[in-house]
Amino acid sequence: MRTGRTLTALAAVGLLALTGCGDGGTTTGGSGPGGIKPPRIDKLAALGAGEGQVNVVAWAGYVEDGSTDPKVDWVTDFEKQSGCQVNVKVAGTSDEMVTLMKTGEYDVVSASGDASLRLIYGGDVAPVNTDLISNYKDVFDGLKLKQWNSVDGVAYGVPHGRGANLLMYRTDVVKPAPTSWGAVFDANSPYKGKITAYDSPIYLADAALYLMKHRPELGIKNPYALDDKQFAAAVDLLKKQNELIGEYWSDYTKEVQAFKAGNSVLGTTWQVIANLATADKAPVEAILPEEGATGWSDTWMVSAKAKHPNCAYRWMDHIISPKANAAVAEWFGEAPSNKLACAETADKNHCATYHAEDESYFDKVWYWNTPVQQCLDGRTDVKCKDYAAWTQAWTTIKG
């Protein structure tokens, strides 16, 4: 499951500090401001013989060989069919993934949006020749050629899956049912001390998203692109919210227990957490509020220094194949990237539950991006707060 996924401070990352991402899930990739482009790295021209192994950096739950649960295994058959032994290093943060990939010891990584552009502009990953990946054609169009996995229409990875950060509440306590993120920011909330929020500096984007809809005079166009005034407003909102918070969460199992026990009755969540809480008989509902939400989309990327590029390509093709993609999506708790995976899930309602085929749903999701000084919304007359500033602010918010 999605454990250990707390985002930590981002150090200055050379060229990336000058580049921008994009807005929401509907914009295609492009070069950075001023035409800045990634280092020129050739993509694999043709698929050759496998090298016998592939070294993988991945989130927990993305590479399962039956050792966690004998029934959960999409690695063993791949190894038998490809001849590529999978060696996996589980990473707990995006920073750790970037550091590991810079060593040149790993061939492929499952990068989130806050890491992928750093890897691209840092020259640590290569463009991907999608013609060599047979299952790429079946990936949802809404995940192809986005800011976090492409530049100037060139793919730098293979989409793995996606999900939204939702609002969950106890139906027996929180009445009337909330429809807005305002429920977690209401200074006069009757649920003071039982509100929870995601424990990460990236949560500033959730506050910015709320302000974008409810304080239009601030001019926020992208929750990851905040100038001094906008940033101060988001920080102020979260400082006030801190007085309402019972506990912040980063471990999904702890949030399940908190809602089950009633210690938390309202706050941010993931769909998989809502499912687990419901399975534990907790009376909860999770919604995508009227303002939309932040979320994530992960990408498999191949190292620019890959020692086993042919096995890396075989792995990327395998992990987005219908059966494997369905298996990992169910185990991890997310929407698969391959549209054919929906017919392969054990739970035939999985794709409906995770809105896998509903692009109108994901059009409301602002996928995680890395805040940088060059504003991600295209402004050039001001500087925006970078992630280091977000991290410093998060410390003051929590007190």
mmCIF file of C-alpha atoms in Angstrom:
data_model
loop_
_atom_site.group_PDB
_atom_site.id
_atom_site.type_symbol
_atom_site.label_atom_id
_atom_site.label_comp_id
_atom_site.label_asym_id
_atom_site.label_seq_id
_atom_site.Cartn_x
_atom_site.Cartn_y
_atom_site.Cartn_z
ATOM 1 C CA MET A 1 0.000 0.000 0.000
ATOM 2 C CA ARG A 2 0.942 3.681 -0.153
ATOM 3 C CA THR A 3 3.141 3.713 2.952
ATOM 4 C CA GLY A 4 6.014 6.047 3.754
ATOM 5 C CA ARG A 5 5.048 8.519 1.084
ATOM 6 C CA THR A 6 5.700 11.705 3.031
ATOM 7 C CA LEU A 7 7.321 14.349 0.833
ATOM 8 C CA THR A 8 10.392 16.000 2.303
ATOM 9 C CA ALA A 9 12.289 19.205 1.607
ATOM 10 C CA LEU A 10 13.656 19.618 -1.886
ATOM 11 C CA ALA A 11 17.161 20.941 -2.214
ATOM 12 C CA ALA A 12 18.026 23.359 -4.990
ATOM 13 C CA VAL A 13 18.234 21.287 -8.137
ATOM 14 C CA GLY A 14 20.402 23.204 -10.567
ATOM 15 C CA LEU A 15 18.704 23.713 -13.875
ATOM 16 C CA LEU A 16 15.269 22.731 -12.589
ATOM 17 C CA ALA A 17 15.182 25.872 -10.459
ATOM 18 C CA LEU A 18 14.781 27.771 -13.717
ATOM 19 C CA THR A 19 12.118 25.577 -15.239
ATOM 20 C CA GLY A 20 8.390 25.279 -14.849
ATOM 21 C CA CYS A 21 5.769 22.573 -14.787
ATOM 22 C CA GLY A 22 2.160 23.111 -15.805
ATOM 23 C CA ASP A 23 -1.346 23.372 -14.475
ATOM 24 C CA GLY A 24 -3.869 20.619 -13.823
ATOM 25 C CA GLY A 25 -4.193 17.401 -15.736
ATOM 26 C CA THR A 26 -5.058 18.806 -19.133
ATOM 27 C CA THR A 27 -1.886 20.545 -20.318
ATOM 28 C CA THR A 28 0.762 18.903 -22.479
ATOM 29 C CA GLY A 29 4.484 19.049 -21.865
ATOM 30 C CA GLY A 30 6.873 21.729 -23.036
ATOM 31 C CA SER A 31 10.263 23.298 -22.536
ATOM 32 C CA GLY A 32 10.857 25.500 -19.554
ATOM 33 C CA PRO A 33 10.629 29.308 -19.476
ATOM 34 C CA GLY A 34 12.952 30.961 -21.926
ATOM 35 C CA GLY A 35 13.091 27.787 -24.019
ATOM 36 C CA ILE A 36 15.267 25.945 -21.489
ATOM 37 C CA LYS A 37 15.477 22.301 -22.475
ATOM 38 C CA PRO A 38 16.766 19.122 -20.841
ATOM 39 C CA PRO A 39 20.254 17.834 -21.694
ATOM 40 C CA ARG A 40 20.288 16.006 -25.023
ATOM 41 C CA ILE A 41 20.127 12.278 -24.375
ATOM 42 C CA ASP A 42 19.366 9.716 -27.050
ATOM 43 C CA LYS A 43 16.509 7.313 -26.532
ATOM 44 C CA LEU A 44 16.873 3.596 -27.182
ATOM 45 C CA ALA A 45 16.606 3.042 -30.925
ATOM 46 C CA ALA A 46 15.796 -0.670 -30.954
ATOM 47 C CA LEU A 47 15.065 -3.382 -28.428
ATOM 48 C CA GLY A 48 17.913 -5.859 -28.055
ATOM 49 C CA ALA A 49 18.558 -8.931 -25.984
ATOM 50 C CA GLY A 50 17.898 -8.679 -22.265
ATOM 51 C CA GLU A 51 20.892 -8.216 -19.996
ATOM 52 C CA GLY A 52 19.690 -10.720 -17.379
ATOM 53 C CA GLN A 53 18.620 -8.259 -14.695
ATOM 54 C CA VAL A 54 17.073 -4.869 -14.026
ATOM 55 C CA ASN A 55 17.636 -2.617 -11.002
ATOM 56 C CA VAL A 56 14.461 -0.831 -9.959
ATOM 57 C CA VAL A 57 13.687 2.061 -7.578
ATOM 58 C CA ALA A 58 10.021 2.027 -6.639
ATOM 59 C CA TRP A 59 7.354 2.980 -4.146
ATOM 60 C CA ALA A 60 6.353 0.279 -1.685
ATOM 61 C CA GLY A 61 3.737 -1.976 -3.276
ATOM 62 C CA TYR A 62 4.742 -1.332 -6.887
ATOM 63 C CA VAL A 63 7.046 -4.347 -7.310
ATOM 64 C CA GLU A 64 5.567 -7.421 -5.623
ATOM 65 C CA ASP A 65 6.994 -10.921 -6.080
ATOM 66 C CA GLY A 66 4.886 -12.847 -3.583
ATOM 67 C CA SER A 67 7.162 -12.245 -0.601
ATOM 68 C CA THR A 68 4.705 -9.800 0.977
ATOM 69 C CA ASP A 69 1.672 -11.921 0.157
ATOM 70 C CA PRO A 70 1.911 -15.189 -1.823
ATOM 71 C CA LYS A 71 -1.184 -14.166 -3.777
ATOM 72 C CA VAL A 72 0.325 -10.851 -4.841
ATOM 73 C CA ASP A 73 2.950 -11.411 -7.514
ATOM 74 C CA TRP A 74 3.417 -9.760 -10.896
ATOM 75 C CA VAL A 75 7.216 -10.126 -10.897
ATOM 76 C CA THR A 76 7.863 -13.884 -11.013
ATOM 77 C CA ASP A 77 6.188 -14.485 -14.385
ATOM 78 C CA PHE A 78 7.966 -11.444 -15.815
ATOM 79 C CA GLU A 79 11.327 -12.827 -14.703
ATOM 80 C CA LYS A 80 10.572 -16.220 -16.270
ATOM 81 C CA GLN A 81 9.355 -14.798 -19.557
ATOM 82 C CA SER A 82 11.952 -12.052 -19.980
ATOM 83 C CA GLY A 83 14.997 -13.619 -18.346
ATOM 84 C CA CYS A 84 15.443 -10.357 -16.449
ATOM 85 C CA GLN A 85 15.919 -10.734 -12.687
ATOM 86 C CA VAL A 86 14.215 -7.850 -10.866
ATOM 87 C CA ASN A 87 16.232 -6.215 -8.087
ATOM 88 C CA VAL A 88 14.118 -3.633 -6.281
ATOM 89 C CA LYS A 89 15.068 -0.819 -3.928
ATOM 90 C CA VAL A 90 12.028 0.595 -2.130
ATOM 91 C CA ALA A 91 12.213 4.367 -1.614
ATOM 92 C CA GLY A 92 10.182 6.279 0.948
ATOM 93 C CA THR A 93 10.372 9.762 -0.562
ATOM 94 C CA SER A 94 10.801 11.475 -3.903
ATOM 95 C CA ASP A 95 14.062 13.005 -2.683
ATOM 96 C CA GLU A 96 15.409 9.520 -2.013
ATOM 97 C CA MET A 97 14.418 8.424 -5.508
ATOM 98 C CA VAL A 98 16.241 11.354 -7.094
ATOM 99 C CA THR A 99 19.356 10.672 -5.027
ATOM 100 C CA LEU A 100 19.355 6.985 -5.911
ATOM 101 C CA MET A 101 18.898 7.634 -9.616
ATOM 102 C CA LYS A 102 21.804 10.075 -9.641
ATOM 103 C CA THR A 103 24.146 7.238 -8.612
ATOM 104 C CA GLY A 104 23.694 5.533 -11.978
ATOM 105 C CA GLU A 105 23.221 2.204 -10.219
ATOM 106 C CA TYR A 106 19.535 1.868 -11.082
ATOM 107 C CA ASP A 107 17.885 1.337 -14.444
ATOM 108 C CA VAL A 108 14.296 2.425 -13.881
ATOM 109 C CA VAL A 109 12.271 4.387 -11.322
ATOM 110 C CA SER A 110 8.584 4.964 -10.500
ATOM 111 C CA ALA A 111 8.750 8.737 -10.112
ATOM 112 C CA SER A 112 6.003 11.026 -8.836
ATOM 113 C CA GLY A 113 5.427 14.433 -10.386
ATOM 114 C CA ASP A 114 7.531 16.226 -7.785
ATOM 115 C CA ALA A 115 10.563 14.120 -8.792
ATOM 116 C CA SER A 116 10.126 13.482 -12.514
ATOM 117 C CA LEU A 117 11.021 16.950 -13.784
ATOM 118 C CA ARG A 118 14.063 17.070 -11.554
ATOM 119 C CA LEU A 119 15.224 13.837 -13.118
ATOM 120 C CA ILE A 120 14.504 15.063 -16.644
ATOM 121 C CA TYR A 121 16.201 18.455 -16.362
ATOM 122 C CA GLY A 122 19.020 17.000 -14.302
ATOM 123 C CA GLY A 123 19.883 14.644 -17.157
ATOM 124 C CA ASP A 124 19.287 11.600 -14.989
ATOM 125 C CA VAL A 125 16.631 9.967 -17.184
ATOM 126 C CA ALA A 126 16.401 9.444 -20.914
ATOM 127 C CA PRO A 127 13.558 10.019 -23.346
ATOM 128 C CA VAL A 128 11.511 6.860 -23.822
ATOM 129 C CA ASN A 129 10.952 5.323 -27.232
ATOM 130 C CA THR A 130 7.302 4.438 -26.802
ATOM 131 C CA ASP A 131 7.329 2.552 -30.113
ATOM 132 C CA LEU A 132 9.276 -0.139 -28.265
ATOM 133 C CA ILE A 133 6.600 -0.452 -25.566
ATOM 134 C CA SER A 134 3.656 -2.329 -27.053
ATOM 135 C CA ASN A 135 1.262 -1.588 -24.186
ATOM 136 C CA TYR A 136 1.801 2.177 -24.348
ATOM 137 C CA LYS A 137 -0.893 2.527 -27.023
ATOM 138 C CA ASP A 138 -3.499 1.417 -24.474
ATOM 139 C CA VAL A 139 -2.570 3.979 -21.797
ATOM 140 C CA PHE A 140 -5.306 6.521 -21.113
ATOM 141 C CA ASP A 141 -4.736 9.607 -23.256
ATOM 142 C CA GLY A 142 -5.288 11.755 -20.162
ATOM 143 C CA LEU A 143 -1.955 10.521 -18.795
ATOM 144 C CA LYS A 144 0.210 10.800 -21.901
ATOM 145 C CA LEU A 145 2.573 13.683 -22.664
ATOM 146 C CA LYS A 146 1.953 15.757 -19.542
ATOM 147 C CA GLN A 147 4.341 18.167 -17.801
ATOM 148 C CA TRP A 148 5.593 15.580 -15.368
ATOM 149 C CA ASN A 149 6.433 12.970 -18.040
ATOM 150 C CA SER A 150 7.283 14.849 -21.231
ATOM 151 C CA VAL A 151 9.031 17.874 -22.743
ATOM 152 C CA ASP A 152 8.124 19.380 -26.120
ATOM 153 C CA GLY A 153 5.998 16.358 -26.996
ATOM 154 C CA VAL A 154 8.778 13.896 -26.201
ATOM 155 C CA ALA A 155 7.844 11.202 -23.680
ATOM 156 C CA TYR A 156 10.220 10.734 -20.769
ATOM 157 C CA GLY A 157 8.312 7.923 -19.148
ATOM 158 C CA VAL A 158 5.441 5.489 -19.059
ATOM 159 C CA PRO A 159 2.384 6.393 -16.936
ATOM 160 C CA HIS A 160 1.774 3.957 -14.082
ATOM 161 C CA GLY A 161 -1.453 5.100 -12.399
ATOM 162 C CA ARG A 162 -3.130 8.020 -10.657
ATOM 163 C CA GLY A 163 -5.252 9.087 -7.731
ATOM 164 C CA ALA A 164 -6.825 12.088 -5.995
ATOM 165 C CA ASN A 165 -6.514 13.445 -2.469
ATOM 166 C CA LEU A 166 -10.072 13.320 -1.154
ATOM 167 C CA LEU A 167 -12.155 14.664 1.728
ATOM 168 C CA MET A 168 -13.311 11.927 4.123
ATOM 169 C CA TYR A 169 -15.811 12.283 6.966
ATOM 170 C CA ARG A 170 -17.676 10.188 9.526
ATOM 171 C CA THR A 171 -21.268 10.039 8.320
ATOM 172 C CA ASP A 172 -22.596 9.518 11.854
ATOM 173 C CA VAL A 173 -20.902 12.645 13.189
ATOM 174 C CA VAL A 174 -20.381 15.200 10.426
ATOM 175 C CA LYS A 175 -23.772 16.600 9.439
ATOM 176 C CA PRO A 176 -24.772 17.901 7.029
ATOM 177 C CA ALA A 177 -22.475 16.047 4.663
ATOM 178 C CA PRO A 178 -19.668 18.374 3.474
ATOM 179 C CA THR A 179 -19.300 19.324 -0.176
ATOM 180 C CA SER A 180 -16.372 21.756 0.108
ATOM 181 C CA TRP A 181 -12.848 21.856 1.513
ATOM 182 C CA GLY A 182 -14.200 24.716 3.602
ATOM 183 C CA ALA A 183 -15.250 22.061 6.110
ATOM 184 C CA VAL A 184 -11.633 21.560 7.170
ATOM 185 C CA PHE A 185 -10.806 25.284 7.238
ATOM 186 C CA ASP A 186 -13.825 26.592 9.166
ATOM 187 C CA ALA A 187 -12.411 28.443 12.190
ATOM 188 C CA ASN A 188 -15.681 27.807 14.052
ATOM 189 C CA SER A 189 -15.839 24.127 13.190
ATOM 190 C CA PRO A 190 -17.724 21.989 15.741
ATOM 191 C CA TYR A 191 -15.199 19.250 14.976
ATOM 192 C CA LYS A 192 -12.194 21.087 16.382
ATOM 193 C CA GLY A 193 -9.589 18.596 17.576
ATOM 194 C CA LYS A 194 -10.928 15.856 15.320
ATOM 195 C CA ILE A 195 -9.885 17.249 11.949
ATOM 196 C CA THR A 196 -6.896 15.688 10.205
ATOM 197 C CA ALA A 197 -4.634 16.720 7.316
ATOM 198 C CA TYR A 198 -1.827 15.221 5.264
ATOM 199 C CA ASP A 199 1.527 15.742 6.972
ATOM 200 C CA SER A 200 3.676 17.247 4.233
ATOM 201 C CA PRO A 201 4.714 20.646 2.889
ATOM 202 C CA ILE A 202 2.891 19.724 -0.331
ATOM 203 C CA TYR A 203 -0.328 20.178 1.660
ATOM 204 C CA LEU A 204 0.153 23.902 1.105
ATOM 205 C CA ALA A 205 -1.199 23.232 -2.381
ATOM 206 C CA ASP A 206 -4.492 22.049 -0.855
ATOM 207 C CA ALA A 207 -4.837 25.368 0.933
ATOM 208 C CA ALA A 208 -3.906 27.226 -2.254
ATOM 209 C CA LEU A 209 -6.514 25.274 -4.210
ATOM 210 C CA TYR A 210 -9.176 26.304 -1.710
ATOM 211 C CA LEU A 211 -8.081 29.946 -1.864
ATOM 212 C CA MET A 212 -8.012 29.836 -5.653
ATOM 213 C CA LYS A 213 -11.757 29.200 -5.623
ATOM 214 C CA HIS A 214 -12.814 31.282 -2.604
ATOM 215 C CA ARG A 215 -10.475 34.289 -2.717
ATOM 216 C CA PRO A 216 -10.221 35.102 -6.417
ATOM 217 C CA GLU A 217 -8.705 38.497 -5.615
ATOM 218 C CA LEU A 218 -5.461 36.658 -4.789
ATOM 219 C CA GLY A 219 -5.143 35.676 -8.441
ATOM 220 C CA ILE A 220 -4.014 32.092 -7.825
ATOM 221 C CA LYS A 221 -4.060 30.209 -11.125
ATOM 222 C CA ASN A 222 -2.016 27.182 -10.111
ATOM 223 C CA PRO A 223 -1.811 25.846 -6.525
ATOM 224 C CA TYR A 224 1.897 25.077 -7.023
ATOM 225 C CA ALA A 225 2.717 28.609 -8.224
ATOM 226 C CA LEU A 226 2.461 31.042 -5.329
ATOM 227 C CA ASP A 227 4.016 34.488 -5.152
ATOM 228 C CA ASP A 228 4.731 36.191 -1.823
ATOM 229 C CA LYS A 229 1.175 37.415 -1.234
ATOM 230 C CA GLN A 230 -0.476 34.180 -2.331
ATOM 231 C CA PHE A 231 1.961 32.103 -0.328
ATOM 232 C CA ALA A 232 1.382 34.186 2.798
ATOM 233 C CA ALA A 233 -2.376 33.676 2.437
ATOM 234 C CA ALA A 234 -1.974 29.898 2.161
ATOM 235 C CA VAL A 235 0.361 29.787 5.153
ATOM 236 C CA ASP A 236 -2.008 31.927 7.198
ATOM 237 C CA LEU A 237 -4.934 29.658 6.343
ATOM 238 C CA LEU A 238 -3.002 26.583 7.453
ATOM 239 C CA LYS A 239 -1.822 28.235 10.666
ATOM 240 C CA LYS A 240 -5.447 28.896 11.553
ATOM 241 C CA GLN A 241 -6.357 25.354 10.570
ATOM 242 C CA ASN A 242 -3.618 24.029 12.848
ATOM 243 C CA GLU A 243 -5.762 25.056 15.815
ATOM 244 C CA LEU A 244 -8.435 22.647 14.551
ATOM 245 C CA ILE A 245 -6.160 19.704 13.819
ATOM 246 C CA GLY A 246 -6.191 16.728 16.136
ATOM 247 C CA GLU A 247 -3.339 15.044 14.301
ATOM 248 C CA TYR A 248 -1.591 15.145 10.967
ATOM 249 C CA TRP A 249 -1.167 11.847 9.139
ATOM 250 C CA SER A 250 1.286 10.293 6.704
ATOM 251 C CA ASP A 251 0.772 6.605 7.567
ATOM 252 C CA TYR A 252 -2.445 5.360 5.966
ATOM 253 C CA THR A 253 -2.940 2.640 8.600
ATOM 254 C CA LYS A 254 -2.977 5.214 11.377
ATOM 255 C CA GLU A 255 -5.593 7.287 9.594
ATOM 256 C CA VAL A 256 -7.795 4.216 9.168
ATOM 257 C CA GLN A 257 -7.599 3.554 12.909
ATOM 258 C CA ALA A 258 -8.185 7.218 13.785
ATOM 259 C CA PHE A 259 -11.411 7.326 11.789
ATOM 260 C CA LYS A 260 -12.485 3.940 13.067
ATOM 261 C CA ALA A 261 -11.981 5.043 16.690
ATOM 262 C CA GLY A 262 -13.558 8.451 16.073
ATOM 263 C CA ASN A 263 -10.402 10.360 16.978
ATOM 264 C CA SER A 264 -10.620 11.853 13.487
ATOM 265 C CA VAL A 265 -13.964 12.599 11.884
ATOM 266 C CA LEU A 266 -13.046 14.908 8.983
ATOM 267 C CA GLY A 267 -10.010 15.464 6.774
ATOM 268 C CA THR A 268 -7.892 14.589 3.738
ATOM 269 C CA THR A 269 -7.573 11.001 2.602
ATOM 270 C CA TRP A 270 -6.962 8.616 -0.308
ATOM 271 C CA GLN A 271 -9.608 6.361 -1.809
ATOM 272 C CA VAL A 272 -7.784 3.266 -0.584
ATOM 273 C CA ILE A 273 -7.944 4.581 3.004
ATOM 274 C CA ALA A 274 -11.677 5.126 2.701
ATOM 275 C CA ASN A 275 -12.054 1.586 1.368
ATOM 276 C CA LEU A 276 -10.054 0.102 4.239
ATOM 277 C CA ALA A 277 -11.943 2.138 6.829
ATOM 278 C CA THR A 278 -15.244 1.003 5.349
ATOM 279 C CA ALA A 279 -14.039 -2.607 5.394
ATOM 280 C CA ASP A 280 -13.285 -2.107 9.101
ATOM 281 C CA LYS A 281 -16.912 -1.042 9.601
ATOM 282 C CA ALA A 282 -16.126 2.647 10.065
ATOM 283 C CA PRO A 283 -19.071 4.793 8.837
ATOM 284 C CA VAL A 284 -17.158 6.997 6.419
ATOM 285 C CA GLU A 285 -17.591 8.574 3.010
ATOM 286 C CA ALA A 286 -14.921 10.127 0.778
ATOM 287 C CA ILE A 287 -15.700 12.781 -1.822
ATOM 288 C CA LEU A 288 -14.016 14.960 -4.412
ATOM 289 C CA PRO A 289 -15.086 18.407 -3.149
ATOM 290 C CA GLU A 290 -16.578 21.076 -5.364
ATOM 291 C CA GLU A 291 -13.231 22.905 -5.612
ATOM 292 C CA GLY A 292 -11.485 19.836 -7.026
ATOM 293 C CA ALA A 293 -8.401 18.349 -5.352
ATOM 294 C CA THR A 294 -4.691 17.761 -5.513
ATOM 295 C CA GLY A 295 -3.496 14.298 -6.514
ATOM 296 C CA TRP A 296 -0.715 12.220 -7.982
ATOM 297 C CA SER A 297 0.320 10.504 -11.209
ATOM 298 C CA ASP A 298 3.419 8.301 -11.189
ATOM 299 C CA THR A 299 5.685 7.572 -14.151
ATOM 300 C CA TRP A 300 8.142 4.778 -14.912
ATOM 301 C CA MET A 301 11.344 6.397 -16.190
ATOM 302 C CA VAL A 302 14.556 4.847 -17.513
ATOM 303 C CA SER A 303 17.969 6.020 -16.346
ATOM 304 C CA ALA A 304 20.195 7.917 -18.754
ATOM 305 C CA LYS A 305 22.982 5.649 -17.464
ATOM 306 C CA ALA A 306 21.015 2.399 -17.475
ATOM 307 C CA LYS A 307 23.287 -0.618 -17.512
ATOM 308 C CA HIS A 308 20.350 -2.849 -18.413
ATOM 309 C CA PRO A 309 18.223 -0.730 -20.767
ATOM 310 C CA ASN A 310 16.660 -3.651 -22.632
ATOM 311 C CA CYS A 311 15.445 -5.257 -19.425
ATOM 312 C CA ALA A 312 14.283 -1.812 -18.261
ATOM 313 C CA TYR A 313 12.125 -1.441 -21.371
ATOM 314 C CA ARG A 314 10.753 -4.937 -20.905
ATOM 315 C CA TRP A 315 9.857 -4.077 -17.304
ATOM 316 C CA MET A 316 8.108 -0.840 -18.289
ATOM 317 C CA ASP A 317 6.101 -2.691 -20.922
ATOM 318 C CA HIS A 318 5.197 -5.410 -18.420
ATOM 319 C CA ILE A 319 4.146 -3.161 -15.539
ATOM 320 C CA ILE A 320 1.620 -1.346 -17.758
ATOM 321 C CA SER A 321 0.346 -4.544 -19.369
ATOM 322 C CA PRO A 322 -3.342 -5.147 -18.583
ATOM 323 C CA LYS A 323 -2.961 -7.938 -16.018
ATOM 324 C CA ALA A 324 0.065 -6.509 -14.200
ATOM 325 C CA ASN A 325 -1.321 -2.985 -14.201
ATOM 326 C CA ALA A 326 -4.634 -4.253 -12.836
ATOM 327 C CA ALA A 327 -2.883 -6.218 -10.103
ATOM 328 C CA VAL A 328 -0.706 -3.347 -8.906
ATOM 329 C CA ALA A 329 -3.597 -0.865 -9.068
ATOM 330 C CA GLU A 330 -5.711 -3.074 -6.818
ATOM 331 C CA TRP A 331 -2.902 -3.857 -4.395
ATOM 332 C CA PHE A 332 -1.721 -0.275 -4.137
ATOM 333 C CA GLY A 333 -5.114 1.405 -4.308
ATOM 334 C CA GLU A 334 -5.222 3.641 -7.378
ATOM 335 C CA ALA A 335 -6.588 3.953 -10.902
ATOM 336 C CA PRO A 336 -4.600 1.937 -13.459
ATOM 337 C CA SER A 337 -2.998 3.661 -16.445
ATOM 338 C CA ASN A 338 -3.870 1.000 -19.025
ATOM 339 C CA LYS A 339 -7.492 1.227 -20.169
ATOM 340 C CA LEU A 340 -7.536 -2.554 -20.764
ATOM 341 C CA ALA A 341 -6.591 -3.205 -17.122
ATOM 342 C CA CYS A 342 -10.147 -2.473 -16.045
ATOM 343 C CA ALA A 343 -11.277 -5.794 -17.538
ATOM 344 C CA GLU A 344 -8.586 -7.664 -15.575
ATOM 345 C CA THR A 345 -9.210 -6.513 -12.002
ATOM 346 C CA ALA A 346 -10.414 -9.086 -9.477
ATOM 347 C CA ASP A 347 -12.870 -6.511 -8.198
ATOM 348 C CA LYS A 348 -14.927 -5.672 -11.253
ATOM 349 C CA ASN A 349 -15.930 -2.370 -9.651
ATOM 350 C CA HIS A 350 -12.321 -1.266 -9.079
ATOM 351 C CA CYS A 351 -12.097 1.118 -12.029
ATOM 352 C CA ALA A 352 -15.452 2.648 -11.220
ATOM 353 C CA THR A 353 -14.432 3.134 -7.586
ATOM 354 C CA TYR A 354 -11.184 4.844 -8.594
ATOM 355 C CA HIS A 355 -12.723 6.760 -11.538
ATOM 356 C CA ALA A 356 -10.155 5.234 -13.881
ATOM 357 C CA GLU A 357 -12.187 5.899 -17.021
ATOM 358 C CA ASP A 358 -13.657 9.241 -15.956
ATOM 359 C CA GLU A 359 -11.496 11.985 -17.464
ATOM 360 C CA SER A 360 -13.947 14.658 -16.320
ATOM 361 C CA TYR A 361 -13.172 13.558 -12.762
ATOM 362 C CA PHE A 362 -9.413 13.831 -13.216
ATOM 363 C CA ASP A 363 -9.740 17.166 -15.004
ATOM 364 C CA LYS A 364 -10.531 18.471 -11.499
ATOM 365 C CA VAL A 365 -7.296 17.059 -10.058
ATOM 366 C CA TRP A 366 -4.123 19.154 -9.828
ATOM 367 C CA TYR A 367 -1.356 16.554 -9.888
ATOM 368 C CA TRP A 368 1.607 17.093 -7.595
ATOM 369 C CA ASN A 369 4.320 19.294 -9.093
ATOM 370 C CA THR A 370 7.529 20.784 -7.770
ATOM 371 C CA PRO A 371 7.155 24.480 -6.832
ATOM 372 C CA VAL A 372 10.062 26.514 -8.209
ATOM 373 C CA GLN A 373 10.983 30.210 -8.300
ATOM 374 C CA GLN A 374 10.046 30.438 -11.968
ATOM 375 C CA CYS A 375 6.270 30.488 -11.516
ATOM 376 C CA LEU A 376 4.593 27.408 -12.923
ATOM 377 C CA ASP A 377 1.630 29.427 -14.180
ATOM 378 C CA GLY A 378 3.794 31.248 -16.717
ATOM 379 C CA ARG A 379 4.254 34.557 -14.873
ATOM 380 C CA THR A 380 7.655 36.146 -15.413
ATOM 381 C CA ASP A 381 7.204 39.454 -13.574
ATOM 382 C CA VAL A 382 7.391 37.867 -10.101
ATOM 383 C CA LYS A 383 9.170 35.013 -8.381
ATOM 384 C CA CYS A 384 7.261 32.206 -6.766
ATOM 385 C CA LYS A 385 8.109 30.366 -3.591
ATOM 386 C CA ASP A 386 10.134 27.212 -4.176
ATOM 387 C CA TYR A 387 9.763 23.976 -2.272
ATOM 388 C CA ALA A 388 12.469 24.903 0.220
ATOM 389 C CA ALA A 389 10.276 27.841 1.267
ATOM 390 C CA TRP A 390 7.269 25.509 1.454
ATOM 391 C CA THR A 391 9.203 23.206 3.764
ATOM 392 C CA GLN A 392 10.295 26.027 6.045
ATOM 393 C CA ALA A 393 6.747 27.315 6.210
ATOM 394 C CA TRP A 394 5.376 23.864 7.041
ATOM 395 C CA THR A 395 7.576 23.771 10.111
ATOM 396 C CA THR A 396 6.131 27.058 11.358
ATOM 397 C CA ILE A 397 2.577 25.971 10.526
ATOM 398 C CA LYS A 398 2.816 22.862 12.671
ATOM 399 C CA GLY A 399 4.588 24.771 15.438
#
